[in-house]
PDB file of C-alpha atoms and ligand atoms in Angstrom:
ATOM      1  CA  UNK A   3     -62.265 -20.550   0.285  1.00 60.00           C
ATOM      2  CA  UNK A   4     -65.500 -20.193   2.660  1.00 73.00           C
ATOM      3  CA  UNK A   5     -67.361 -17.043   2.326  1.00 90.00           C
ATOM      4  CA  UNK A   6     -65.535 -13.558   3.603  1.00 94.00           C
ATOM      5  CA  UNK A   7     -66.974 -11.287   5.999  1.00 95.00           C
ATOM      6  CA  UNK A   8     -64.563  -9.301   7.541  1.00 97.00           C
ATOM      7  CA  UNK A   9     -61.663  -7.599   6.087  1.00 98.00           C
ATOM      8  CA  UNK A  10     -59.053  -6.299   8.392  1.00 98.00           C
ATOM      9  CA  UNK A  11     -56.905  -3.842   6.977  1.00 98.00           C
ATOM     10  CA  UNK A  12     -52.839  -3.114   8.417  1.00 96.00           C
ATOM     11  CA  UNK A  13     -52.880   0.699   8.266  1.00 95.00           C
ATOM     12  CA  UNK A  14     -49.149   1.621   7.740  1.00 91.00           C
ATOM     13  CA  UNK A  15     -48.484   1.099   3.687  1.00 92.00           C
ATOM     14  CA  UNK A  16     -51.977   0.080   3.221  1.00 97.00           C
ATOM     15  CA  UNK A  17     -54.253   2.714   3.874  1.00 97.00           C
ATOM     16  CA  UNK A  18     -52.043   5.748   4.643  1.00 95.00           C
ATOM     17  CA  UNK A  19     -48.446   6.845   3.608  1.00 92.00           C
ATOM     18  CA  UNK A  20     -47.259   7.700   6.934  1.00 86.00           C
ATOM     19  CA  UNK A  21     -44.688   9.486   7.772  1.00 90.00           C
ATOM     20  CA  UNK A  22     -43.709   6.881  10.245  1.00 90.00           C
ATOM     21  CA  UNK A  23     -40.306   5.804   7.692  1.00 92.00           C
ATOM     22  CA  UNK A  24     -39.246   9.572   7.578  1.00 93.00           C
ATOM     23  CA  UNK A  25     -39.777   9.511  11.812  1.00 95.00           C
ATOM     24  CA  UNK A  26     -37.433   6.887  12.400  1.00 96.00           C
ATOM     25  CA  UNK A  27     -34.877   7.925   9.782  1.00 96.00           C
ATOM     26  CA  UNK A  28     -34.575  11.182  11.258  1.00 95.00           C
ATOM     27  CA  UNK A  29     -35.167  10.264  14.801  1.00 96.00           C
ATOM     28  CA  UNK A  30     -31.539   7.939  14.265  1.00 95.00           C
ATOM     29  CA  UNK A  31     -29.621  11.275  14.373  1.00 94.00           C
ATOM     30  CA  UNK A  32     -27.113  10.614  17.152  1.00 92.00           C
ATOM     31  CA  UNK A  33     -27.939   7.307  17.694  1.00 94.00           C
ATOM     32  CA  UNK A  34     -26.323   5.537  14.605  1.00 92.00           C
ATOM     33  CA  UNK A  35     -25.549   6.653  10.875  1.00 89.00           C
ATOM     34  CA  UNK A  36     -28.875   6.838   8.990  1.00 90.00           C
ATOM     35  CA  UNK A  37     -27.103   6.721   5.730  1.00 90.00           C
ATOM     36  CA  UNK A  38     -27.829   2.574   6.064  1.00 93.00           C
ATOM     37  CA  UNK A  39     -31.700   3.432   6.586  1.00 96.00           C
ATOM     38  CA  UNK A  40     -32.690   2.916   3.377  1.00 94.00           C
ATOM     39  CA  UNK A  41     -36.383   2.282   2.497  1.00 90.00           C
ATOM     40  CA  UNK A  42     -36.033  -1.597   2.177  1.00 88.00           C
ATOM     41  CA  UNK A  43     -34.086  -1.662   5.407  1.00 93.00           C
ATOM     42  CA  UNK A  44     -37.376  -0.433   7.127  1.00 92.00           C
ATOM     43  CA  UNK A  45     -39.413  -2.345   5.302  1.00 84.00           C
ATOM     44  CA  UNK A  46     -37.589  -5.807   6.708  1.00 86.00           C
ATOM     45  CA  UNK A  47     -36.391  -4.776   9.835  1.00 89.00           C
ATOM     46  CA  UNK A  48     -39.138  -1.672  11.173  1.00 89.00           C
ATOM     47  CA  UNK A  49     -42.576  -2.040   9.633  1.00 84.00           C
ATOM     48  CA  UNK A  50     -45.352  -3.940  11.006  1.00 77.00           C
ATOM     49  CA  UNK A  51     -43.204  -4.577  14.565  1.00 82.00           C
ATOM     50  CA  UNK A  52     -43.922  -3.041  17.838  1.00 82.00           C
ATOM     51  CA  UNK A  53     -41.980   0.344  18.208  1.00 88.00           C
ATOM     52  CA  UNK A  54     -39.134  -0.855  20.904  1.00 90.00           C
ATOM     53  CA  UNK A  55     -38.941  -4.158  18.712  1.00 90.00           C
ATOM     54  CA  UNK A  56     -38.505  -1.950  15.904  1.00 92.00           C
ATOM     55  CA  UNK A  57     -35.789   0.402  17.550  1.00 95.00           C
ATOM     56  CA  UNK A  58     -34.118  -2.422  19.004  1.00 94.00           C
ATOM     57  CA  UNK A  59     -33.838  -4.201  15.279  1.00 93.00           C
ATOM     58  CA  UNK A  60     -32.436  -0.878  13.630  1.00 95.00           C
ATOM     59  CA  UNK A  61     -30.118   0.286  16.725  1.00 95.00           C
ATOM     60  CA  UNK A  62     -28.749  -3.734  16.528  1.00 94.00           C
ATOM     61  CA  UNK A  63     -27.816  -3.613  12.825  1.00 94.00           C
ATOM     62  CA  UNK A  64     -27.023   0.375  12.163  1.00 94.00           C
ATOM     63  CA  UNK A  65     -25.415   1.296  15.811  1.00 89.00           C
ATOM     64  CA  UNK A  66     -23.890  -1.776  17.006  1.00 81.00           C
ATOM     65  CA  UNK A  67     -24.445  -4.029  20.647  1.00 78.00           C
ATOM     66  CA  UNK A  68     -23.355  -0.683  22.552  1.00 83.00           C
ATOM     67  CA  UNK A  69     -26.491   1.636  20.264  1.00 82.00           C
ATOM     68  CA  UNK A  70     -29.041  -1.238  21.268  1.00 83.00           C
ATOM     69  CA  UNK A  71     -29.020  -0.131  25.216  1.00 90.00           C
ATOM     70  CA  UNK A  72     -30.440   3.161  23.821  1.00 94.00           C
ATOM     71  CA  UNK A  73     -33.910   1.869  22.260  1.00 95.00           C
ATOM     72  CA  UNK A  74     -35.800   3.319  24.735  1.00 96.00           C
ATOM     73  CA  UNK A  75     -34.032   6.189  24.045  1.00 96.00           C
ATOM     74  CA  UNK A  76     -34.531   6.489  19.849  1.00 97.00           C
ATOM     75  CA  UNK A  77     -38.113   5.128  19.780  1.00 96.00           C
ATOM     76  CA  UNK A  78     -39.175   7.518  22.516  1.00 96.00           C
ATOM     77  CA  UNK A  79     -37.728  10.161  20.073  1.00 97.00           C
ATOM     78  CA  UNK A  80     -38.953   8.749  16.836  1.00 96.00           C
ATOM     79  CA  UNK A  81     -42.350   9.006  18.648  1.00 94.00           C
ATOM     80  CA  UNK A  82     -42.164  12.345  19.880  1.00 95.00           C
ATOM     81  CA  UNK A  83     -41.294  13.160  16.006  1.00 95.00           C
ATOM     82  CA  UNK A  84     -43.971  11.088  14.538  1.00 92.00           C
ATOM     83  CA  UNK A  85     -46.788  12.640  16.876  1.00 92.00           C
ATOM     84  CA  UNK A  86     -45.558  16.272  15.637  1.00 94.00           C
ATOM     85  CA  UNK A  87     -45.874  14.692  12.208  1.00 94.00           C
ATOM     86  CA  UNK A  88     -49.351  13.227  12.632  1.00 91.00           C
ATOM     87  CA  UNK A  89     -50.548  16.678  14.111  1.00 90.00           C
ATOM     88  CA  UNK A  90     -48.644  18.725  11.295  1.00 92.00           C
ATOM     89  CA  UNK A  91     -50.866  16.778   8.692  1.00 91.00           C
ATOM     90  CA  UNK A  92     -47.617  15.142   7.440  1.00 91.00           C
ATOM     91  CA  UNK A  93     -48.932  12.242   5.727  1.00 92.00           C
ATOM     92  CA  UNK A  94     -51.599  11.078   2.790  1.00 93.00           C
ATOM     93  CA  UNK A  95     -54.005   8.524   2.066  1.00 95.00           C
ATOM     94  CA  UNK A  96     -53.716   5.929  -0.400  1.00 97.00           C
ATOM     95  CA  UNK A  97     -56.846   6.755  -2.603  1.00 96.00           C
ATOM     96  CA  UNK A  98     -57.132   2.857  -3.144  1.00 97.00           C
ATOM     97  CA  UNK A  99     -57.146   1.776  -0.157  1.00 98.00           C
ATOM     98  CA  UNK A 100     -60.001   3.975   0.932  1.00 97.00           C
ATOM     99  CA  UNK A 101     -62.187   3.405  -2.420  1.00 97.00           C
ATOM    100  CA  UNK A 102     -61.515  -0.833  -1.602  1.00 97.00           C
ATOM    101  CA  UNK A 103     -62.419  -0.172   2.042  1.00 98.00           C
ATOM    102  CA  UNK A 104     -65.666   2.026   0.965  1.00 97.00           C
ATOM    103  CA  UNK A 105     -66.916  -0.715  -1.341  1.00 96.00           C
ATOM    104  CA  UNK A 106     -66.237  -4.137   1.300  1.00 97.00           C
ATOM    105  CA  UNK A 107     -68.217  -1.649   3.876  1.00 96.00           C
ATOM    106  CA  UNK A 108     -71.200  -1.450   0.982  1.00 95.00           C
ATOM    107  CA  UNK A 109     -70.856  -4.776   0.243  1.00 94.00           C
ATOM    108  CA  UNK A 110     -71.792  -5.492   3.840  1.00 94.00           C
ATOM    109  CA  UNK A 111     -68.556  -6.510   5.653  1.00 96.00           C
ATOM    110  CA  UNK A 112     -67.428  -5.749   8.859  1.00 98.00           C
ATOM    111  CA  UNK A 113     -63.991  -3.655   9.004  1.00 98.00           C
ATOM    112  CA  UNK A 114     -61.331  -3.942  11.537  1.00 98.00           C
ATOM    113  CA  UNK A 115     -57.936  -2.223  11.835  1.00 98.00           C
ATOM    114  CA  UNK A 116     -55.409  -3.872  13.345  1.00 97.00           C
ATOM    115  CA  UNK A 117     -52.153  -2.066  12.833  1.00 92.00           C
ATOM    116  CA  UNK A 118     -49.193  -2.430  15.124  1.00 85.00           C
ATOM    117  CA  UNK A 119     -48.761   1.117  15.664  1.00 84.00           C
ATOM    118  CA  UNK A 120     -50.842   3.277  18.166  1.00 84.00           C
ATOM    119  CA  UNK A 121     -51.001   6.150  15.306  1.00 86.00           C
ATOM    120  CA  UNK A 122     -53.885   4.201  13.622  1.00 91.00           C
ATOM    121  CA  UNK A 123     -56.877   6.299  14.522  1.00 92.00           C
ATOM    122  CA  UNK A 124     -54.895   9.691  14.944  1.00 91.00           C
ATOM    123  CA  UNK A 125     -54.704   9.524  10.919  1.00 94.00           C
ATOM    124  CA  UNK A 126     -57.760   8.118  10.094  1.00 95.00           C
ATOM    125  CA  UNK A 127     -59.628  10.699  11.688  1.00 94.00           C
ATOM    126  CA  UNK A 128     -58.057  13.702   9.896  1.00 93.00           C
ATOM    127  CA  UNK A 129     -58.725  11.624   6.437  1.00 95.00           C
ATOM    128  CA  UNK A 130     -62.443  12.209   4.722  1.00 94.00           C
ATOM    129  CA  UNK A 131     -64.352  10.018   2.483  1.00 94.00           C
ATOM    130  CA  UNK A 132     -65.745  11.809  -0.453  1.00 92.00           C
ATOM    131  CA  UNK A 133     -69.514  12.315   1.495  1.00 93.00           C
ATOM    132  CA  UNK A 134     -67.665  13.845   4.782  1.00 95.00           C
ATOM    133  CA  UNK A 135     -67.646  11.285   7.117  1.00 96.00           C
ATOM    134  CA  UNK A 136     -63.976  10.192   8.449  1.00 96.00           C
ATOM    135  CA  UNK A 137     -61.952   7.274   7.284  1.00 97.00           C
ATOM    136  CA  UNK A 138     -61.961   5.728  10.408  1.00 97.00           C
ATOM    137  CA  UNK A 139     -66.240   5.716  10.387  1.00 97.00           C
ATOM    138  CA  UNK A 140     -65.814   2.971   7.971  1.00 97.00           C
ATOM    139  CA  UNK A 141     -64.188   0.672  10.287  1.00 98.00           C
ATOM    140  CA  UNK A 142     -66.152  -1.645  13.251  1.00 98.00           C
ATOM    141  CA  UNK A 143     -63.272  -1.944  15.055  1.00 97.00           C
ATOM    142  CA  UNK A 144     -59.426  -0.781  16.073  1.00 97.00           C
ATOM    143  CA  UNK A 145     -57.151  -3.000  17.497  1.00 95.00           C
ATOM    144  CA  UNK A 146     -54.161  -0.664  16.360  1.00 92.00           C
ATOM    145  CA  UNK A 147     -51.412  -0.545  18.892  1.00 87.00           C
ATOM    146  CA  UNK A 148     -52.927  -2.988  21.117  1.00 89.00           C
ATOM    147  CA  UNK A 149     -50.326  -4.758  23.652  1.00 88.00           C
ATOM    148  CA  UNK A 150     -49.923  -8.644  21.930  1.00 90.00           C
ATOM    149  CA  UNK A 151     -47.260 -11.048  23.664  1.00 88.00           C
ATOM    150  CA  UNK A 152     -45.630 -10.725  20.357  1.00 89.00           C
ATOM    151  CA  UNK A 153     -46.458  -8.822  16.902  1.00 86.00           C
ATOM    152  CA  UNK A 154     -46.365  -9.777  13.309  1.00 88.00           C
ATOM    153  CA  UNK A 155     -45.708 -12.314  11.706  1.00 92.00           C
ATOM    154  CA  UNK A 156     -47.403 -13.330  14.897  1.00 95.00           C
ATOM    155  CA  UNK A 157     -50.867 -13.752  14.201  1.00 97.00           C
ATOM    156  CA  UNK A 158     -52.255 -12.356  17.730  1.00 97.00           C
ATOM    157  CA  UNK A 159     -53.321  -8.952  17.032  1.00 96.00           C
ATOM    158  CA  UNK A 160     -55.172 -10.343  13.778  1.00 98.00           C
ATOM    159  CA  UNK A 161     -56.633 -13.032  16.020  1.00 98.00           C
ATOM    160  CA  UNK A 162     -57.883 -10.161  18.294  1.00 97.00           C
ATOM    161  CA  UNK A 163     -59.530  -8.062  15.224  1.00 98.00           C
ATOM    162  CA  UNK A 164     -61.533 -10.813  14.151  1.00 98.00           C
ATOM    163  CA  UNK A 165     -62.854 -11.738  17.508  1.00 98.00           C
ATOM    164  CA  UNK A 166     -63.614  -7.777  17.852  1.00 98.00           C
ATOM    165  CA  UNK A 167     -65.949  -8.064  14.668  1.00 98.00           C
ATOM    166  CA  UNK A 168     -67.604 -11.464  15.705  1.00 98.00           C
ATOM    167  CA  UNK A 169     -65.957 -13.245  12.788  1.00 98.00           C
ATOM    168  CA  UNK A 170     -64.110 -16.613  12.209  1.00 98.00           C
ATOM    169  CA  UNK A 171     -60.578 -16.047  11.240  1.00 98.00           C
ATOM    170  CA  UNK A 172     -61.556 -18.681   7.852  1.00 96.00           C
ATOM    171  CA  UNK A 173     -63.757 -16.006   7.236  1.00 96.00           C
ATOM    172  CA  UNK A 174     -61.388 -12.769   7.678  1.00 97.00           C
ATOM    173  CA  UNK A 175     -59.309 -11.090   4.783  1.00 98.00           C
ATOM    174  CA  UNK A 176     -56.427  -9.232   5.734  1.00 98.00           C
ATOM    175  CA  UNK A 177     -54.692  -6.486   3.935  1.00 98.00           C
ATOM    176  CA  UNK A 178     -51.461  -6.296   4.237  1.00 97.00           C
ATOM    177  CA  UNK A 179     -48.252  -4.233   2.818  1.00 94.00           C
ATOM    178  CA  UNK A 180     -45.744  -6.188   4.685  1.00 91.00           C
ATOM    179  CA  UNK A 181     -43.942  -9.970   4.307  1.00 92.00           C
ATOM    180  CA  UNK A 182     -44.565  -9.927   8.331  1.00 91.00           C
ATOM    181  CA  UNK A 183     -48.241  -9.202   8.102  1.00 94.00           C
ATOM    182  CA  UNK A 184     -48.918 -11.764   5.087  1.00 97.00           C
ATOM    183  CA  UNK A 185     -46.929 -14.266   7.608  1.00 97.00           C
ATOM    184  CA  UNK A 186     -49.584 -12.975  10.834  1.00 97.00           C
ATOM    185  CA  UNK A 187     -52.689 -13.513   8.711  1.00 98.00           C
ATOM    186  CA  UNK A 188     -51.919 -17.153   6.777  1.00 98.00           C
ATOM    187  CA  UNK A 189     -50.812 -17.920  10.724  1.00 98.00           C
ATOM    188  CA  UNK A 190     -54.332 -17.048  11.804  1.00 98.00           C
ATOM    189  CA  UNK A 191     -55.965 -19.152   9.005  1.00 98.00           C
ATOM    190  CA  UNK A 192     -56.938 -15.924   7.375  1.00 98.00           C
ATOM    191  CA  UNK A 193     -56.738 -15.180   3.408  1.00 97.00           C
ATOM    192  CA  UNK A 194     -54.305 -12.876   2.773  1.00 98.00           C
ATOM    193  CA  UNK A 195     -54.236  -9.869   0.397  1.00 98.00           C
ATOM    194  CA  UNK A 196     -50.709  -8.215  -0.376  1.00 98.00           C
ATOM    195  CA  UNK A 197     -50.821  -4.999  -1.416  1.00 98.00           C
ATOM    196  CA  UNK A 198     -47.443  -3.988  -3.034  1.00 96.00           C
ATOM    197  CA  UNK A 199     -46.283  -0.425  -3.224  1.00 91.00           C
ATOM    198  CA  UNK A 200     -42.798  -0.968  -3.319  1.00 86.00           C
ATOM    199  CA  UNK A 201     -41.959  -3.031  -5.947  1.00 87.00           C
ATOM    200  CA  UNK A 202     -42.002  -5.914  -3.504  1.00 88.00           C
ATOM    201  CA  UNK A 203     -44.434  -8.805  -5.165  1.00 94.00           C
ATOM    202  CA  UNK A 204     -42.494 -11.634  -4.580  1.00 95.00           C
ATOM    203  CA  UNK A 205     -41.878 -10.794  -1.284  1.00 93.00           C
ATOM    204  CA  UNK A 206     -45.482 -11.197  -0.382  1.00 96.00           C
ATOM    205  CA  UNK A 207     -45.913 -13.351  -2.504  1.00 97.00           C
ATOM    206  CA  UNK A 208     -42.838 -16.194  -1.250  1.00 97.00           C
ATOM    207  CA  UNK A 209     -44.571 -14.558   2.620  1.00 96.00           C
ATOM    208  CA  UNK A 210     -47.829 -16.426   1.334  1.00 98.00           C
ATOM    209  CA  UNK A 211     -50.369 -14.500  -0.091  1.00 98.00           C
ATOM    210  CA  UNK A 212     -53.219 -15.308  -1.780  1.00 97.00           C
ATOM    211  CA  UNK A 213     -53.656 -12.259  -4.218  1.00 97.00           C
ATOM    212  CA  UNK A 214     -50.790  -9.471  -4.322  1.00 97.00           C
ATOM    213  CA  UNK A 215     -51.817  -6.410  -6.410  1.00 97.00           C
ATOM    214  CA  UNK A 216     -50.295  -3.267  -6.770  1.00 97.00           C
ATOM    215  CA  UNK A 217     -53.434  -0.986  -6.076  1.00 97.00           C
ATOM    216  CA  UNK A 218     -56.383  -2.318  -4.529  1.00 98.00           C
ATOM    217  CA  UNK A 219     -58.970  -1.140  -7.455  1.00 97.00           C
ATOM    218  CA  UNK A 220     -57.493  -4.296  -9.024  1.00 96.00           C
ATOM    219  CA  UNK A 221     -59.420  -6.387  -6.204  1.00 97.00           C
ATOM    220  CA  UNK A 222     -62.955  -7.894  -7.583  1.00 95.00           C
ATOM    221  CA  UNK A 223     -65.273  -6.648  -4.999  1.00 94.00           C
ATOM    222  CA  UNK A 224     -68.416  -8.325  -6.108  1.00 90.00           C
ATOM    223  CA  UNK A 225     -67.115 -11.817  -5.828  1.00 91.00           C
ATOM    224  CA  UNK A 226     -64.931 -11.421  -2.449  1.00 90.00           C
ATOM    225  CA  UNK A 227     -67.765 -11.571  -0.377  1.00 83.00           C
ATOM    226  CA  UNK A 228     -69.133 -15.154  -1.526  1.00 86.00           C
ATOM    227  CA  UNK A 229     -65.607 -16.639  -1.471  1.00 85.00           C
ATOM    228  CA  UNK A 230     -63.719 -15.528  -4.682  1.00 88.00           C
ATOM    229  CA  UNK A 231     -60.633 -13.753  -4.437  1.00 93.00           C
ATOM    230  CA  UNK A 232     -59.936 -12.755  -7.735  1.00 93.00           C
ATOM    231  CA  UNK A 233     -58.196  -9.332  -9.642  1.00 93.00           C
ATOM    232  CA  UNK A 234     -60.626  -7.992 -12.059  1.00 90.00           C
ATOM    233  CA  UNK A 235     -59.554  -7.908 -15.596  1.00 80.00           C
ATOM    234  CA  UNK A 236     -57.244  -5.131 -16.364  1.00 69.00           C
ATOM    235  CA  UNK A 237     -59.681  -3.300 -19.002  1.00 59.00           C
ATOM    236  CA  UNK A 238     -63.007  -3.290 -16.553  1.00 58.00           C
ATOM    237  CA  UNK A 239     -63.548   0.289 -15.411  1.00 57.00           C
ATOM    238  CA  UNK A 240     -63.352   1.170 -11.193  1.00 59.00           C
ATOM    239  CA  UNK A 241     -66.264   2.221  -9.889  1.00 58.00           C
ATOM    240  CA  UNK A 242     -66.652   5.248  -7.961  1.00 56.00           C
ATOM    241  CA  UNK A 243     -66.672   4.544  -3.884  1.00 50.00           C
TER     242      UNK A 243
HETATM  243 MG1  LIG B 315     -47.823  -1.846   6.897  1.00 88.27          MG
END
């Protein structure tokens, strides 16, 4: 593995719990039964896809050929339910995530964000670091919700983030809650780090990745930089970001 300087981190399931699952459960309301949108049905069909592709997918399997016309219809609503969300405050960072982003910015790499949804920065700027500054200062660049011919497993958008911070995509780690966004990065010739809050290892694991952990503190940061991907050893303490 060459030497890593940029890490470029998905930003549903990764850094934030967002409320977007609870948006499109509750946005299917007169669309199709919900009862069937269970948390592993968005995780294969929803997360990590554009937000039509993503209404189109659930509309398809919950509602029927007839539901599917109406995906303008649902993710306009989901949308309108997920911005009231955003605004209310309605979702939480995964401390983690931001301690493992914190210490890759020390440790002198450049940070991109490269979610699928247009939410990204809306979050990240209501989330503080432990010194003041915003969550989102951390990062050199966000490609979140940029328009891609096609999203993940696609590797476009993550093609896009590493050109943003200058980098080679042999050089780029991606983080990554999702079997679609493991597919983008190993697509893009990027390493791949799955981060597994669901119980869903060998998913991202069979998807390709090269480490899957189930909190980022269990990421060695000192040897990432100069090529090692490696989990630290259980008993070593975390430092403080
Ligand atoms: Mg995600």
């Amino acid at each position: 593995m060459p030497s890593l300087r940029a890490a470029i981190f998905d930003v549903d399931g990764v850094l934030v719990n967002s409320p977007h699952e609870r948006a499109w459960r509750e946005a299917l309301k007169g669309f199709a039964d919900p009862a069937g949108f269970t948390t592993a049905f968005y995780q294969a069909n929803v997360a990590g896809r554009p937000r039509l592709e993503g209404a189109r997918a659930v509309l398809e399997r919950l509602g029927g050929p007839e539901a599917a016309r109406r995906s303008a219809d649902y993710a306009d609503k989901k949308q309108a339910l997920i911005d009231r969300l955003i605004e209310e405050g309605s979702f939480e960072v995964f401390p983690d995530a931001m301690r493992f982003a914190a210490a890759l910015n020390v440790a002198g790499l450049r940070l991109a964000l490269a979610s699928s949804s247009k939410n990204a920065a809306a979050m990240l700027t209501r989330l503080k670091l432990p010194d003041g500054r915003t969550l989102l200062s951390l990062f050199d660049a966000d490609l979140s919700g940029h328009e891609v011919p096609k999203g993940k497993p696609d590797p476009a958008l993550f093609l896009l983030a590493a050109e943003a911070v200058k980098t080679s995509p042999a050089q780029c780690i991606v983080v990554e809650d999702a079997p679609a966004g493991i597919r983008a990065a190993r697509a893009g010739g990027m390493t791949a780090i799955g981060i597994a809050r669901l119980g869903d290892e060998v998913l991202l694991s069979e998807a390709g990745a090269d480490l899957v952990v189930t909190s980022l503190d269990q990421v060695e940061v000192a040897t990432l930089a100069e090529g090692t991907l490696r989990a630290r050893a259980a008993q070593e303490p975390v430092e403080d970001a």
